[in-house]
Amino acid sequence: AQRVTQPEKLLSVFKGAPVELKCNYSYSGSPELFWYVQYSRQRLQLLLRHISRESIKGFTADLNKGETSFHLKKPFAQEEDSAMYYCALSGFNQGGKLIFGQGTELSVKP
Amino acid sequence: DTEVTQTPKHLVMGMTNKKSLKCEQHMGHRAMYWYKQKAKKPPELMFVYSYEKLSINESVPSRFSPECPNSSLLNLHLHALQPEDSALYLCASSPTGGGPRVEQFFGPGTRLTVL
């Protein structure tokens, strides 16, 4: 079964601390993995995708096929990083369907 | 124009009303999507249009009726909704007709309240 699991519903850190949002997936094949972010009262937007291997707003994510994980990391969290983060998966022959995890709310305290 | 727009921003309707949600994009994208999102939950896919044809219907009740009049426009017609249908309705688009390596661009959503 295709599934994306984000084990933490809420993650609270202090400004300047490292942050890691966990994402594990289940998919038979080679999926495309994404991280989407939804800031308060703003639209859902793409943060990262695994094939681009970029760093956006200081965030990085590495696809680990052995552990079927795609954790999101940032070495020094900022208050403006506070948002809902969704890990999502897209597979071949899925018609573009995105399978979302349940989301992790990141709260960065001053 | 590099955004997906949605109107109205807010909608309050009674259970006997008929209303429509509108979504527009002028990025030349060929796939468009409707999602339903409850507070602090992930978006749930409802419909996918690929090259103006309905390609996915996630077993959505018939009180929701999608329409894609052209490649830039997507409507969601609502009739006889229930209070549990109250949610944020998101529209999204992507460049090609639903491939796996394609980013979806989301609109700001319409906040629907059914009384």
Short mmCIF file of C-alpha atoms in Angstrom, two decimals:
data_model
loop_
_atom_site.label_atom_id
_atom_site.label_comp_id
_atom_site.label_asym_id
_atom_site.label_seq_id
_atom_site.Cartn_x
_atom_site.Cartn_y
_atom_site.Cartn_z
CA ALA A 1 0.00 0.00 0.00
CA GLN A 2 1.15 3.51 -0.72
CA ARG A 3 1.50 5.54 2.40
CA VAL A 4 3.36 8.54 3.82
CA THR A 5 3.93 8.69 7.56
CA GLN A 6 4.88 11.77 9.53
CA PRO A 7 5.17 10.54 13.11
CA GLU A 8 5.21 13.92 14.82
CA LYS A 9 2.00 15.93 14.89
CA LEU A 10 3.73 18.87 16.60
CA LEU A 11 7.39 19.78 16.85
CA SER A 12 8.42 22.65 19.06
CA VAL A 13 11.97 24.04 19.06
CA PHE A 14 13.75 27.22 20.10
CA LYS A 15 15.11 29.69 17.60
CA GLY A 16 18.59 28.70 16.48
CA ALA A 17 18.13 25.03 17.32
CA PRO A 18 18.42 22.32 14.68
CA VAL A 19 15.19 20.87 13.41
CA GLU A 20 14.34 17.58 11.75
CA LEU A 21 10.86 16.72 10.50
CA LYS A 22 10.52 13.01 9.86
CA CYS A 23 8.87 11.42 6.85
CA ASN A 24 8.72 7.73 6.00
CA TYR A 25 7.01 6.29 2.97
CA SER A 26 5.75 3.00 1.63
CA TYR A 27 5.68 2.56 -2.13
CA SER A 28 6.57 -0.30 -4.45
CA GLY A 29 8.67 1.44 -7.05
CA SER A 30 10.55 4.70 -7.34
CA PRO A 31 8.35 7.56 -6.18
CA GLU A 32 8.89 11.27 -6.34
CA LEU A 33 9.02 12.81 -2.87
CA PHE A 34 8.06 16.38 -1.98
CA TRP A 35 7.88 18.63 1.04
CA TYR A 36 5.06 21.19 0.98
CA VAL A 37 4.71 24.01 3.52
CA GLN A 38 1.62 25.93 4.59
CA TYR A 39 2.27 29.13 6.54
CA SER A 40 -0.60 30.60 8.53
CA ARG A 41 -3.24 32.07 6.19
CA GLN A 42 -1.09 31.36 3.12
CA ARG A 43 -1.40 28.91 0.30
CA LEU A 44 0.21 25.50 0.28
CA GLN A 45 3.52 25.78 -1.54
CA LEU A 46 6.30 23.47 -2.60
CA LEU A 47 9.37 23.65 -0.39
CA LEU A 48 11.54 20.85 -1.76
CA ARG A 49 11.47 17.91 -4.14
CA HIS A 50 13.98 15.11 -3.96
CA ILE A 51 15.15 15.18 -7.56
CA SER A 52 16.19 18.84 -7.43
CA ARG A 53 18.55 18.38 -4.48
CA GLU A 54 18.33 22.10 -3.66
CA SER A 55 18.38 23.91 -0.36
CA ILE A 56 15.39 26.22 0.06
CA LYS A 57 15.21 28.66 2.99
CA GLY A 58 18.03 26.65 4.58
CA PHE A 59 16.06 23.38 4.47
CA THR A 60 17.42 20.20 2.93
CA ALA A 61 15.99 16.72 2.53
CA ASP A 62 17.72 13.54 1.46
CA LEU A 63 15.95 10.55 0.06
CA ASN A 64 17.10 7.36 1.79
CA LYS A 65 15.73 4.48 -0.26
CA GLY A 66 17.07 1.87 2.16
CA GLU A 67 15.18 3.36 5.08
CA THR A 68 12.36 4.68 2.83
CA SER A 69 12.71 8.08 4.46
CA PHE A 70 12.78 11.69 3.31
CA HIS A 71 13.43 13.70 6.45
CA LEU A 72 13.48 17.51 6.31
CA LYS A 73 16.32 19.24 8.12
CA LYS A 74 17.47 22.73 8.96
CA PRO A 75 20.54 23.44 11.11
CA PHE A 76 19.25 26.67 12.70
CA ALA A 77 15.49 27.18 12.98
CA GLN A 78 14.00 30.67 12.60
CA GLU A 79 10.67 31.95 13.98
CA GLU A 80 9.40 32.45 10.43
CA ASP A 81 9.76 28.70 9.84
CA SER A 82 6.72 28.11 12.03
CA ALA A 83 4.16 26.43 9.75
CA MET A 84 2.51 23.13 8.79
CA TYR A 85 4.79 20.86 6.82
CA TYR A 86 3.48 18.05 4.65
CA CYS A 87 5.53 15.29 3.11
CA ALA A 88 4.00 13.97 -0.12
CA LEU A 89 4.61 11.18 -2.60
CA SER A 90 3.80 10.86 -6.27
CA GLY A 91 4.22 7.66 -8.25
CA PHE A 92 4.16 6.57 -11.86
CA ASN A 93 0.78 5.79 -13.38
CA GLN A 94 -0.96 7.65 -10.58
CA GLY A 95 -2.38 10.40 -12.78
CA GLY A 96 -0.47 13.04 -10.85
CA LYS A 97 -2.10 12.07 -7.56
CA LEU A 98 -0.20 13.29 -4.49
CA ILE A 99 -0.32 11.14 -1.36
CA PHE A 100 0.15 13.39 1.66
CA GLY A 101 1.33 12.57 5.14
CA GLN A 102 -0.71 13.83 8.08
CA GLY A 103 1.52 16.84 8.51
CA THR A 104 3.80 18.17 11.23
CA GLU A 105 3.18 21.53 12.82
CA LEU A 106 6.51 23.22 13.49
CA SER A 107 6.56 25.87 16.19
CA VAL A 108 9.78 27.86 16.59
CA LYS A 109 9.88 29.80 19.86
CA PRO A 110 11.96 32.93 20.41
CA ASP B 1 0.51 35.51 -14.24
CA THR B 2 2.16 32.75 -12.21
CA GLU B 3 -0.54 32.04 -9.67
CA VAL B 4 -3.64 29.97 -9.25
CA THR B 5 -6.58 32.16 -8.26
CA GLN B 6 -9.77 31.07 -6.55
CA THR B 7 -13.07 32.84 -6.01
CA PRO B 8 -14.79 33.45 -3.73
CA LYS B 9 -12.45 33.55 -0.73
CA HIS B 10 -15.28 32.75 1.65
CA LEU B 11 -18.68 31.19 1.05
CA VAL B 12 -21.53 30.54 3.45
CA MET B 13 -24.42 28.48 2.14
CA GLY B 14 -27.46 26.66 3.35
CA MET B 15 -28.06 22.98 2.74
CA THR B 16 -30.59 23.70 -0.01
CA ASN B 17 -28.48 26.24 -1.89
CA LYS B 18 -26.64 25.82 -5.18
CA LYS B 19 -23.32 27.59 -5.48
CA SER B 20 -20.11 27.32 -7.48
CA LEU B 21 -16.42 27.67 -6.73
CA LYS B 22 -14.13 28.99 -9.44
CA CYS B 23 -10.44 28.37 -10.09
CA GLU B 24 -8.29 29.97 -12.75
CA GLN B 25 -4.68 29.67 -13.93
CA HIS B 26 -2.89 31.29 -16.85
CA MET B 27 0.35 29.35 -16.67
CA GLY B 28 -0.54 27.04 -19.54
CA HIS B 29 -0.91 24.10 -17.17
CA ARG B 30 -2.80 21.09 -18.52
CA ALA B 31 -3.79 19.36 -15.28
CA MET B 32 -6.06 20.85 -12.62
CA TYR B 33 -7.13 19.45 -9.27
CA TRP B 34 -9.74 19.94 -6.55
CA TYR B 35 -8.85 19.15 -2.94
CA LYS B 36 -10.75 19.39 0.31
CA GLN B 37 -8.82 20.34 3.45
CA LYS B 38 -9.98 20.31 7.07
CA ALA B 39 -8.12 22.31 9.71
CA LYS B 40 -4.59 21.02 10.40
CA LYS B 41 -5.19 18.02 8.12
CA PRO B 42 -3.62 17.25 4.75
CA PRO B 43 -5.48 18.03 1.54
CA GLU B 44 -7.72 15.20 0.31
CA LEU B 45 -7.87 14.80 -3.44
CA MET B 46 -11.36 15.04 -4.94
CA PHE B 47 -10.97 15.36 -8.72
CA VAL B 48 -8.27 15.59 -11.37
CA TYR B 49 -8.72 17.03 -14.85
CA SER B 50 -6.05 16.22 -17.39
CA TYR B 51 -6.21 18.01 -20.74
CA GLU B 52 -9.73 19.15 -19.85
CA LYS B 53 -11.00 15.62 -19.28
CA LEU B 54 -11.91 14.19 -15.89
CA SER B 55 -9.23 11.61 -15.16
CA ILE B 56 -9.69 10.94 -11.45
CA ASN B 57 -12.80 11.06 -9.24
CA GLU B 58 -11.97 9.93 -5.73
CA SER B 59 -15.48 8.58 -5.09
CA VAL B 60 -16.74 12.04 -4.28
CA PRO B 61 -20.49 12.37 -3.52
CA SER B 62 -22.56 13.63 -6.44
CA ARG B 63 -23.48 16.80 -4.55
CA PHE B 64 -20.06 17.97 -5.76
CA SER B 65 -19.92 18.37 -9.53
CA PRO B 66 -16.69 19.48 -11.25
CA GLU B 67 -16.49 21.20 -14.59
CA CYS B 68 -13.55 22.21 -16.76
CA PRO B 69 -14.85 24.61 -19.45
CA ASN B 70 -11.35 25.24 -20.84
CA SER B 71 -7.72 24.63 -20.00
CA SER B 72 -7.51 27.69 -17.74
CA LEU B 73 -10.69 27.34 -15.78
CA LEU B 74 -12.02 24.82 -13.28
CA ASN B 75 -15.34 25.01 -11.49
CA LEU B 76 -16.83 23.05 -8.61
CA HIS B 77 -20.61 23.12 -8.48
CA LEU B 78 -22.16 22.55 -5.07
CA HIS B 79 -25.71 21.42 -4.36
CA ALA B 80 -27.46 20.11 -1.27
CA LEU B 81 -24.31 20.09 0.83
CA GLN B 82 -24.10 18.87 4.40
CA PRO B 83 -22.55 20.71 7.38
CA GLU B 84 -19.67 18.20 7.37
CA ASP B 85 -18.74 19.49 3.91
CA SER B 86 -17.55 22.71 5.54
CA ALA B 87 -13.82 22.94 4.77
CA LEU B 88 -11.18 24.80 2.78
CA TYR B 89 -11.45 23.84 -0.89
CA LEU B 90 -8.16 24.03 -2.71
CA CYS B 91 -7.54 24.14 -6.41
CA ALA B 92 -4.17 23.21 -7.88
CA SER B 93 -2.62 22.97 -11.30
CA SER B 94 0.43 21.28 -12.80
CA PRO B 95 2.20 21.70 -16.13
CA THR B 96 1.48 18.32 -17.67
CA GLY B 97 -1.35 15.88 -17.48
CA GLY B 98 -0.55 14.26 -14.19
CA GLY B 99 2.97 12.90 -14.41
CA PRO B 100 4.83 11.81 -11.28
CA ARG B 101 7.62 14.35 -11.36
CA VAL B 102 5.45 17.39 -11.63
CA GLU B 103 5.01 20.10 -9.05
CA GLN B 104 1.48 21.13 -8.19
CA PHE B 105 0.77 24.83 -7.72
CA PHE B 106 -1.97 25.55 -5.20
CA GLY B 107 -4.49 28.35 -5.00
CA PRO B 108 -5.32 30.14 -1.72
CA GLY B 109 -8.54 28.19 -1.30
CA THR B 110 -12.20 28.96 -0.71
CA ARG B 111 -13.35 28.69 2.91
CA LEU B 112 -16.79 27.05 2.72
CA THR B 113 -19.26 27.00 5.59
CA VAL B 114 -22.46 24.98 5.23
CA LEU B 115 -25.20 25.90 7.67
#
